[in-house]
Tab-separated table of C-alpha atoms and ligand atoms in Angstrom:
chain	number	residue	atom	x	y	z
J	134	MET	CA	9.694	-9.797	25.517
J	135	SER	CA	9.538	-6.124	24.660
J	136	THR	CA	6.827	-4.516	22.827
J	137	PRO	CA	6.631	-5.348	19.558
J	138	PRO	CA	6.305	-2.279	16.683
J	139	ASP	CA	2.758	-1.525	15.347
J	140	VAL	CA	3.098	-2.706	11.995
J	141	ILE	CA	0.235	-0.938	9.570
J	142	ARG	CA	1.216	-3.254	6.333
J	143	SER	CA	3.633	-4.586	3.845
J	144	ALA	CA	5.240	-1.356	2.322
J	145	TYR	CA	7.878	-1.840	-0.185
J	146	THR	CA	10.309	-4.751	-1.463
J	147	GLN	CA	14.048	-3.677	-2.306
J	148	LEU	CA	15.089	-5.969	-5.144
J	149	ALA	CA	18.857	-6.251	-6.614
J	150	VAL	CA	18.495	-6.651	-10.169
J	151	THR	CA	21.106	-7.462	-12.611
J	152	ASP	CA	20.160	-5.617	-15.800
J	153	LEU	CA	18.459	-2.277	-14.971
J	154	ALA	CA	17.055	-1.520	-18.531
J	155	LYS	CA	15.184	-5.084	-18.887
J	156	SER	CA	13.820	-4.574	-15.248
J	157	ARG	CA	12.581	-1.515	-16.692
J	158	TRP	CA	10.828	-2.864	-19.327
J	159	PHE	CA	9.402	-5.688	-17.383
J	160	TRP	CA	8.117	-3.691	-14.630
J	161	VAL	CA	7.401	-0.173	-15.998
J	162	ASP	CA	6.786	-0.803	-19.608
J	163	MET	CA	4.985	-4.388	-19.425
J	164	LEU	CA	3.458	-4.108	-15.873
J	165	GLY	CA	2.629	-0.279	-15.864
J	166	LEU	CA	4.256	0.480	-12.548
J	167	HIS	CA	4.716	4.316	-11.991
J	168	ILE	CA	8.118	5.674	-11.720
J	169	GLN	CA	8.205	8.013	-8.986
J	170	HIS	CA	11.997	8.682	-9.020
J	171	GLU	CA	14.998	7.118	-10.888
J	172	ASP	CA	18.497	7.373	-11.214
J	173	ALA	CA	21.497	5.848	-12.708
J	174	THR	CA	21.233	2.748	-10.927
J	175	THR	CA	17.980	2.519	-9.105
J	176	LEU	CA	14.171	2.873	-10.139
J	177	TYR	CA	11.471	3.524	-7.447
J	178	LEU	CA	7.803	2.318	-8.572
J	179	ARG	CA	4.390	2.497	-7.071
J	180	GLY	CA	0.919	1.350	-8.356
J	181	THR	CA	-1.747	3.942	-9.210
J	182	ASP	CA	-3.367	4.145	-5.522
J	183	GLU	CA	-0.602	4.037	-3.592
J	184	LEU	CA	0.268	7.713	-2.043
J	185	THR	CA	3.711	7.023	-0.696
J	186	HIS	CA	6.940	7.330	-2.609
J	187	HIS	CA	7.277	3.741	-3.671
J	188	SER	CA	6.205	-0.050	-2.742
J	189	LEU	CA	8.848	-1.809	-5.134
J	190	VAL	CA	12.780	-0.278	-5.342
J	191	LEU	CA	14.991	-1.962	-8.250
J	192	ARG	CA	18.353	-1.328	-7.928
J	193	ALA	CA	20.819	-2.496	-10.230
J	194	GLY	CA	23.437	-5.306	-8.568
J	195	PRO	CA	25.822	-8.114	-9.583
J	196	VAL	CA	23.569	-10.565	-8.156
J	197	ALA	CA	19.666	-11.180	-8.280
J	198	ALA	CA	18.421	-11.232	-4.693
J	199	LEU	CA	16.030	-9.615	-2.414
J	200	ASP	CA	17.494	-6.553	-0.748
J	201	HIS	CA	15.082	-6.113	1.916
J	202	LEU	CA	11.172	-6.330	2.637
J	203	ALA	CA	9.640	-3.183	4.374
J	204	TYR	CA	6.796	-2.605	6.731
J	205	ARG	CA	5.250	0.681	7.654
J	206	VAL	CA	4.614	1.426	11.489
J	207	ARG	CA	2.182	3.391	12.575
J	208	ALA	CA	4.116	6.247	14.577
J	209	PRO	CA	7.966	7.224	14.726
J	210	GLU	CA	8.379	5.745	18.025
J	211	ASP	CA	7.492	2.437	16.507
J	212	VAL	CA	11.049	2.325	14.946
J	213	ASP	CA	12.357	2.814	18.199
J	214	ARG	CA	10.192	-0.247	19.202
J	215	ALA	CA	11.247	-2.485	16.339
J	216	GLU	CA	14.900	-1.611	17.216
J	217	ARG	CA	14.597	-2.780	20.562
J	218	PHE	CA	12.470	-5.673	20.112
J	219	PHE	CA	14.974	-7.240	17.624
J	220	THR	CA	17.854	-6.066	20.014
J	221	ASP	CA	16.416	-8.006	22.514
J	222	LEU	CA	16.166	-10.846	19.961
J	223	GLY	CA	19.741	-10.904	19.830
J	224	ARG	CA	19.145	-10.143	15.897
J	225	PRO	CA	21.347	-7.928	13.731
J	226	VAL	CA	19.922	-4.454	13.864
J	227	ARG	CA	21.031	-1.440	11.682
J	228	ARG	CA	19.379	2.113	12.345
J	229	LEU	CA	19.307	4.154	9.300
J	230	PRO	CA	18.602	7.804	10.252
J	231	ALA	CA	16.674	9.863	7.503
J	232	GLY	CA	18.668	10.614	4.484
J	233	THR	CA	20.843	7.683	5.011
J	234	GLY	CA	18.902	4.510	3.963
J	235	THR	CA	16.240	4.231	0.824
J	236	HIS	CA	15.604	7.379	-1.034
J	237	GLY	CA	12.152	8.641	0.061
J	238	VAL	CA	12.106	7.050	3.325
J	239	GLY	CA	12.711	8.720	6.636
J	240	ASP	CA	14.359	7.381	9.829
J	241	ALA	CA	14.452	3.147	9.665
J	242	VAL	CA	15.516	0.464	11.337
J	243	ARG	CA	16.710	-2.605	9.062
J	244	VAL	CA	16.988	-5.790	10.979
J	245	VAL	CA	18.059	-9.545	10.016
J	246	ASP	CA	14.690	-11.243	11.502
J	247	PRO	CA	14.833	-14.867	13.208
J	248	LEU	CA	13.800	-16.475	9.791
J	249	GLY	CA	17.252	-14.844	8.120
J	250	PHE	CA	15.227	-12.146	6.222
J	251	THR	CA	16.575	-8.784	5.748
J	252	VAL	CA	13.513	-6.596	6.884
J	253	GLU	CA	12.817	-2.548	7.234
J	254	PHE	CA	10.442	-1.021	9.641
J	255	PHE	CA	9.935	2.651	9.073
J	256	HIS	CA	7.231	5.292	9.244
J	257	GLU	CA	8.533	8.446	7.598
J	258	ILE	CA	8.130	8.134	3.738
J	259	ALA	CA	7.689	10.983	0.960
J	260	ARG	CA	4.254	11.221	-0.633
J	261	GLY	CA	3.394	10.746	-4.345
J	262	GLU	CA	1.143	12.828	-6.190
J	263	ARG	CA	-2.601	10.912	-6.323
J	264	LEU	CA	-2.718	8.797	-9.557
J	265	ILE	CA	-6.111	7.051	-8.339
J	266	GLN	CA	-8.300	8.579	-11.007
J	267	ARG	CA	-5.526	9.547	-13.550
J	268	TYR	CA	-6.731	6.676	-15.748
J	269	ASP	CA	-4.956	8.104	-18.716
J	270	LEU	CA	-1.579	6.937	-16.647
J	271	HIS	CA	-2.968	3.464	-15.871
J	272	LYS	CA	-0.948	1.156	-18.149
J	273	GLY	CA	-0.421	-2.454	-18.642
J	274	ALA	CA	-1.470	-4.640	-15.678
J	275	GLN	CA	-2.848	-1.609	-14.098
J	276	ILE	CA	-1.499	-2.402	-10.608
J	277	ALA	CA	-3.109	-0.666	-7.969
J	278	ARG	CA	-0.632	-1.515	-5.105
J	279	LEU	CA	1.574	-3.819	-3.268
J	280	ASP	CA	-0.534	-6.434	-1.177
J	281	HIS	CA	2.104	-9.007	-0.065
J	282	PHE	CA	5.423	-10.615	0.345
J	283	ASN	CA	5.487	-14.453	0.174
J	284	ILE	CA	8.523	-15.897	1.832
J	285	CYS	CA	10.228	-19.519	1.585
J	286	THR	CA	11.207	-20.562	5.084
J	287	PRO	CA	12.194	-24.210	6.134
J	288	ASP	CA	10.220	-23.939	9.493
J	289	ILE	CA	6.727	-22.904	8.576
J	290	PRO	CA	5.552	-22.992	12.700
J	291	ALA	CA	8.806	-20.838	13.489
J	292	ALA	CA	7.796	-18.302	10.801
J	293	TYR	CA	4.117	-18.467	12.008
J	294	ASP	CA	5.398	-17.873	15.948
J	295	HIS	CA	7.428	-14.707	14.728
J	296	TYR	CA	4.758	-13.262	12.998
J	297	ARG	CA	2.450	-13.535	15.745
J	298	SER	CA	4.708	-12.411	18.152
J	299	LEU	CA	4.684	-8.872	15.941
J	300	GLY	CA	0.893	-8.931	16.093
J	301	PHE	CA	0.127	-10.590	12.747
J	302	GLY	CA	-3.376	-12.346	12.537
J	303	CYS	CA	-3.779	-15.580	10.739
J	304	SER	CA	-6.290	-15.818	7.893
J	305	GLU	CA	-5.810	-19.100	6.311
J	306	THR	CA	-3.356	-22.157	6.800
J	307	ILE	CA	-2.497	-25.239	4.681
J	308	GLU	CA	-2.203	-28.292	7.008
J	309	GLY	CA	-1.450	-31.916	7.282
J	310	ASP	CA	-3.760	-34.681	8.728
J	311	GLU	CA	-2.079	-34.494	11.875
J	312	HIS	CA	-2.239	-30.697	11.659
J	313	GLU	CA	1.690	-30.258	10.517
J	314	LEU	CA	1.707	-26.539	9.030
J	315	TYR	CA	2.693	-26.621	5.450
J	316	ALA	CA	1.571	-22.689	4.639
J	317	ALA	CA	0.026	-19.786	6.443
J	318	TRP	CA	-1.279	-16.489	5.548
J	319	MET	CA	-1.025	-13.723	7.803
J	320	PHE	CA	-2.101	-9.910	8.212
J	321	ARG	CA	-1.983	-6.431	9.568
J	322	LYS	CA	-3.981	-4.665	6.929
J	323	GLN	CA	-7.408	-5.735	7.145
J	324	THR	CA	-7.199	-8.248	4.096
J	325	VAL	CA	-5.897	-11.780	3.777
J	326	HIS	CA	-2.126	-11.215	3.804
J	327	ASP	CA	0.936	-9.069	4.056
J	328	VAL	CA	3.096	-12.067	4.286
J	329	ALA	CA	3.045	-15.763	3.340
J	330	PHE	CA	5.133	-18.497	3.984
J	331	THR	CA	5.846	-21.282	1.290
J	332	GLY	CA	7.656	-24.183	2.565
J	333	GLY	CA	10.910	-24.785	1.180
J	334	ALA	CA	14.743	-24.055	1.539
J	335	GLY	CA	14.853	-20.425	2.862
J	336	PRO	CA	15.538	-17.820	3.735
J	337	ARG	CA	14.752	-16.837	0.072
J	338	LEU	CA	11.898	-14.579	-1.390
J	339	HIS	CA	8.885	-16.760	-3.487
J	340	HIS	CA	6.918	-13.766	-4.692
J	341	ILE	CA	5.476	-10.093	-4.055
J	342	GLY	CA	1.909	-9.917	-4.659
J	343	MET	CA	0.412	-6.926	-6.692
J	344	ALA	CA	-2.854	-6.027	-6.434
J	345	THR	CA	-5.272	-4.810	-9.157
J	346	HIS	CA	-8.975	-3.780	-8.921
J	347	GLU	CA	-10.303	-6.266	-11.243
J	348	SER	CA	-9.795	-9.835	-12.531
J	349	HIS	CA	-9.941	-8.695	-16.082
J	350	GLN	CA	-6.779	-7.116	-15.428
J	351	VAL	CA	-5.000	-10.413	-14.375
J	352	LEU	CA	-6.372	-11.507	-17.912
J	353	ARG	CA	-5.122	-8.678	-19.524
J	354	THR	CA	-1.654	-8.938	-18.307
J	355	ALA	CA	-1.395	-12.547	-19.532
J	356	ASP	CA	-2.663	-11.427	-22.425
J	357	ILE	CA	-0.094	-8.713	-23.108
J	358	PHE	CA	2.794	-10.998	-22.681
J	359	GLY	CA	1.025	-13.388	-25.174
J	360	SER	CA	0.551	-10.521	-27.603
J	361	LEU	CA	4.531	-9.520	-27.273
J	362	GLY	CA	5.616	-13.140	-27.689
J	363	LYS	CA	6.750	-12.905	-24.466
J	364	GLU	CA	4.563	-15.600	-22.599
J	365	HIS	CA	7.516	-17.706	-20.868
J	366	HIS	CA	7.534	-14.909	-18.669
J	367	ILE	CA	3.949	-16.196	-17.273
J	368	GLU	CA	4.812	-19.189	-14.801
J	369	ARG	CA	1.531	-20.102	-13.350
J	370	GLY	CA	-2.274	-19.191	-14.274
J	371	PRO	CA	-4.359	-17.315	-14.488
J	372	GLY	CA	-6.532	-19.023	-12.254
J	373	ARG	CA	-8.730	-18.530	-8.870
J	374	HIS	CA	-6.876	-19.560	-5.740
J	375	GLY	CA	-8.553	-21.776	-3.206
J	376	VAL	CA	-6.725	-20.038	-0.086
J	377	SER	CA	-7.627	-16.291	-0.275
J	378	ASN	CA	-10.221	-16.861	-3.190
J	379	ALA	CA	-7.961	-14.158	-5.175
J	380	PHE	CA	-7.630	-14.411	-9.113
J	381	TYR	CA	-4.142	-14.496	-9.936
J	382	VAL	CA	-1.380	-14.972	-12.203
J	383	TYR	CA	2.198	-15.417	-11.780
J	384	LEU	CA	5.404	-13.848	-13.643
J	385	ARG	CA	8.667	-14.281	-13.515
J	386	ASP	CA	11.045	-11.098	-14.427
J	387	PRO	CA	14.055	-11.044	-16.423
J	388	ASP	CA	16.127	-11.943	-13.113
J	389	GLY	CA	13.552	-14.882	-12.371
J	390	HIS	CA	12.119	-12.675	-9.436
J	391	ARG	CA	8.428	-13.984	-9.064
J	392	VAL	CA	5.581	-11.592	-9.157
J	393	GLU	CA	2.021	-12.213	-8.791
J	394	ILE	CA	-0.574	-10.162	-10.136
J	395	TYR	CA	-3.914	-10.558	-7.527
J	396	THR	CA	-7.162	-9.246	-7.087
J	397	SER	CA	-10.244	-9.594	-5.023
J	398	ASP	CA	-9.493	-11.559	-1.792
J	399	TYR	CA	-11.417	-10.394	1.341
J	400	TYR	CA	-11.872	-8.586	4.635
J	401	THR	CA	-10.173	-9.687	7.699
J	402	GLY	CA	-10.840	-6.881	10.363
J	403	ASP	CA	-12.814	-8.279	12.719
J	404	PRO	CA	-11.072	-8.903	16.047
J	405	ASP	CA	-12.594	-12.421	16.310
J	406	HIS	CA	-11.903	-13.262	12.246
J	407	GLU	CA	-11.160	-17.046	12.505
J	408	THR	CA	-8.541	-18.667	10.475
J	409	TYR	CA	-9.717	-20.776	7.582
J	410	ARG	CA	-7.600	-24.450	7.545
J	411	TRP	CA	-7.266	-26.292	4.423
J	412	ASN	CA	-6.247	-29.882	3.999
J	413	VAL	CA	-2.840	-30.385	2.046
J	414	HIS	CA	-4.666	-33.337	0.215
J	415	ASP	CA	-7.454	-30.887	-1.033
J	416	ASP	CA	-6.491	-30.195	-4.356
J	417	ARG	CA	-8.625	-27.088	-4.475
J	418	ARG	CA	-6.461	-25.065	-2.150
J	419	ARG	CA	-4.131	-23.665	-4.232
J	420	ASP	CA	-6.110	-23.637	-7.397
J	421	PHE	CA	-9.891	-23.666	-6.704
J	422	TRP	CA	-10.626	-25.441	-10.166
J	423	GLY	CA	-8.091	-28.092	-9.438
J	424	ASN	CA	-5.205	-27.208	-11.907
J	425	ALA	CA	-1.896	-28.724	-10.951
J	426	VAL	CA	1.176	-26.048	-9.756
J	427	ILE	CA	3.821	-26.110	-11.789
J	428	GLU	CA	7.116	-27.697	-9.980
J	429	SER	CA	8.961	-24.417	-10.305
J	430	TRP	CA	6.646	-22.275	-8.372
J	431	TYR	CA	7.367	-24.754	-5.306
J	432	LYS	CA	11.059	-25.135	-5.908
J	433	GLU	CA	12.368	-21.723	-7.353
J	434	ALA	CA	13.012	-18.557	-5.442
J	435	SER	CA	15.137	-15.500	-5.112
J	436	PRO	CA	17.997	-15.380	-2.330
J	437	VAL	CA	18.284	-12.984	0.095
J	438	LEU	CA	20.986	-10.656	1.385
J	439	ASP	CA	22.002	-9.854	4.701
J	440	LEU	CA	22.728	-6.078	6.261
J	441	ASP	CA	25.849	-5.831	4.272
J	442	GLY	CA	24.608	-7.117	0.726
J	443	ARG	CA	25.940	-10.860	1.312
J	444	ILE	CA	23.791	-13.829	0.236
J	445	GLN	CA	22.487	-15.535	2.958
J	446	PRO	CA	23.026	-19.299	3.292
J	447	ILE	CA	20.022	-21.361	3.080
J	448	SER	CA	18.761	-24.559	4.979
J	449	GLU	CA	16.682	-27.264	3.435
J	450	ALA	CA	12.870	-27.544	4.748
J	451	ALA	CA	11.437	-30.757	6.466
J	452	LEU	CA	8.257	-30.508	4.692
J	453	ASP	CA	7.818	-30.770	1.161
J	454	GLU	CA	4.182	-29.871	0.127
J	455	SER	CA	4.959	-30.905	-3.649
J	456	ALA	CA	5.812	-34.152	-2.717
J	457	VAL	CA	2.380	-34.577	-0.956
J	458	THR	CA	-0.193	-36.349	-3.758
J	459	VAL	CA	-3.974	-36.095	-3.645
J	460	GLY	CA	-5.911	-39.235	-3.515
J	461	ALA	CA	-5.737	-42.099	-6.316
J	462	ASP	CA	-9.049	-40.754	-7.809
J	463	GLY	CA	-7.684	-37.256	-8.338
J	464	LEU	CA	-10.263	-35.795	-6.326
J	465	GLY	CA	-9.025	-34.455	-2.823
J	466	ILE	CA	-8.942	-36.826	-0.310
J	467	VAL	CA	-11.252	-34.413	1.816
J	468	GLU	CA	-14.853	-35.446	0.212
J	469	HIS	CA	-17.119	-32.293	0.065
J	470	SER	CA	-20.666	-32.879	0.429
P	51	LIG	O1	-1.586	-20.970	-4.141
P	51	LIG	S1	-2.370	-20.517	-3.019
P	51	LIG	O2	-3.917	-20.805	-2.983
P	51	LIG	O3	-2.403	-21.073	-1.626
P	51	LIG	C1	-2.361	-18.898	-2.673
P	51	LIG	C2	-3.449	-17.875	-1.962
P	51	LIG	C3	-3.048	-16.607	-2.034
P	51	LIG	C4	-1.365	-15.992	-2.453
P	51	LIG	O4	-1.230	-14.552	-2.366
P	51	LIG	C5	-0.523	-16.839	-3.255
P	51	LIG	O5	0.543	-16.385	-3.236
P	51	LIG	C6	-0.864	-18.292	-3.330
P	52	LIG	CA1	-9.230	-32.745	-8.305
P	53	LIG	FE1	0.852	-14.306	-3.260
């Protein structure tokens, strides 16, 4: 296997949206993302702490779908490494020299990875002016930055193996009594995850996680949607995660794309960082206070496009976490002293 690219972090998501004006209302007016650039068909957005051009691209299209995920790599040579790595895997690969891909991004390569997701690897990207202390421009959810991608895939062990081959660490897992893998959180930057896997039919995008600095911004997000009678966009939470320990709320945008407003996870940067493993019967794993996970959160997700913009066919999952029940007493089977 050839040398993998040196991935720094999850960097941006490009979504296809069916009504750019409605998406602008949700992502800019309500969530407060900063418009770095826009044209008739596309919005380029970023959070207050982000110094690169964008972390979310919304492009008008006929079908709501994930166009591609994008990871930033450490050096220009890592774009070549990515091209070679996925070519050697026999995967579809398309080089996008500077000026031919996403506005603001330089030389890049897009691949369809072994899980069926269209993924871009780039190094060069235009800079954005520093908004970190422009509190006068921090609006809505006051999102600081993109934190992670969460993808639905039917074969969690295969997803784990693929991302391990790209040098990702594993911070936490959800496992069955026989250690079958239901979910995993994997990282390159030194926090809980850049990517996580939710078991289910796939390839589909489960959600993008956007980080705020404080839990009061998560609560404020829910309050803003409630204030405007738009509470139907709130799908799950606010609450405290077991996995990651983050405080969260999940929203659905006008196309049904899921976004998580997420804050306060933890450092994972030491070389001997150990994976924390949850039992699938522990009902604190996904919500630390034992609140149930709404069915739509397990079942609904966005389809993904291939390199030519066609919807990728999906395969059904072998394991279904939502079908796993906790103990009869309502307590997690894993008894805690
Ligand atoms: O619900 S989980 O606690 O498993 C969870 C943890 C971290 C996340 O980013 C997430 O989306 C979900
Ligand atoms: Ca319980
Ligand atoms: Fe998440």
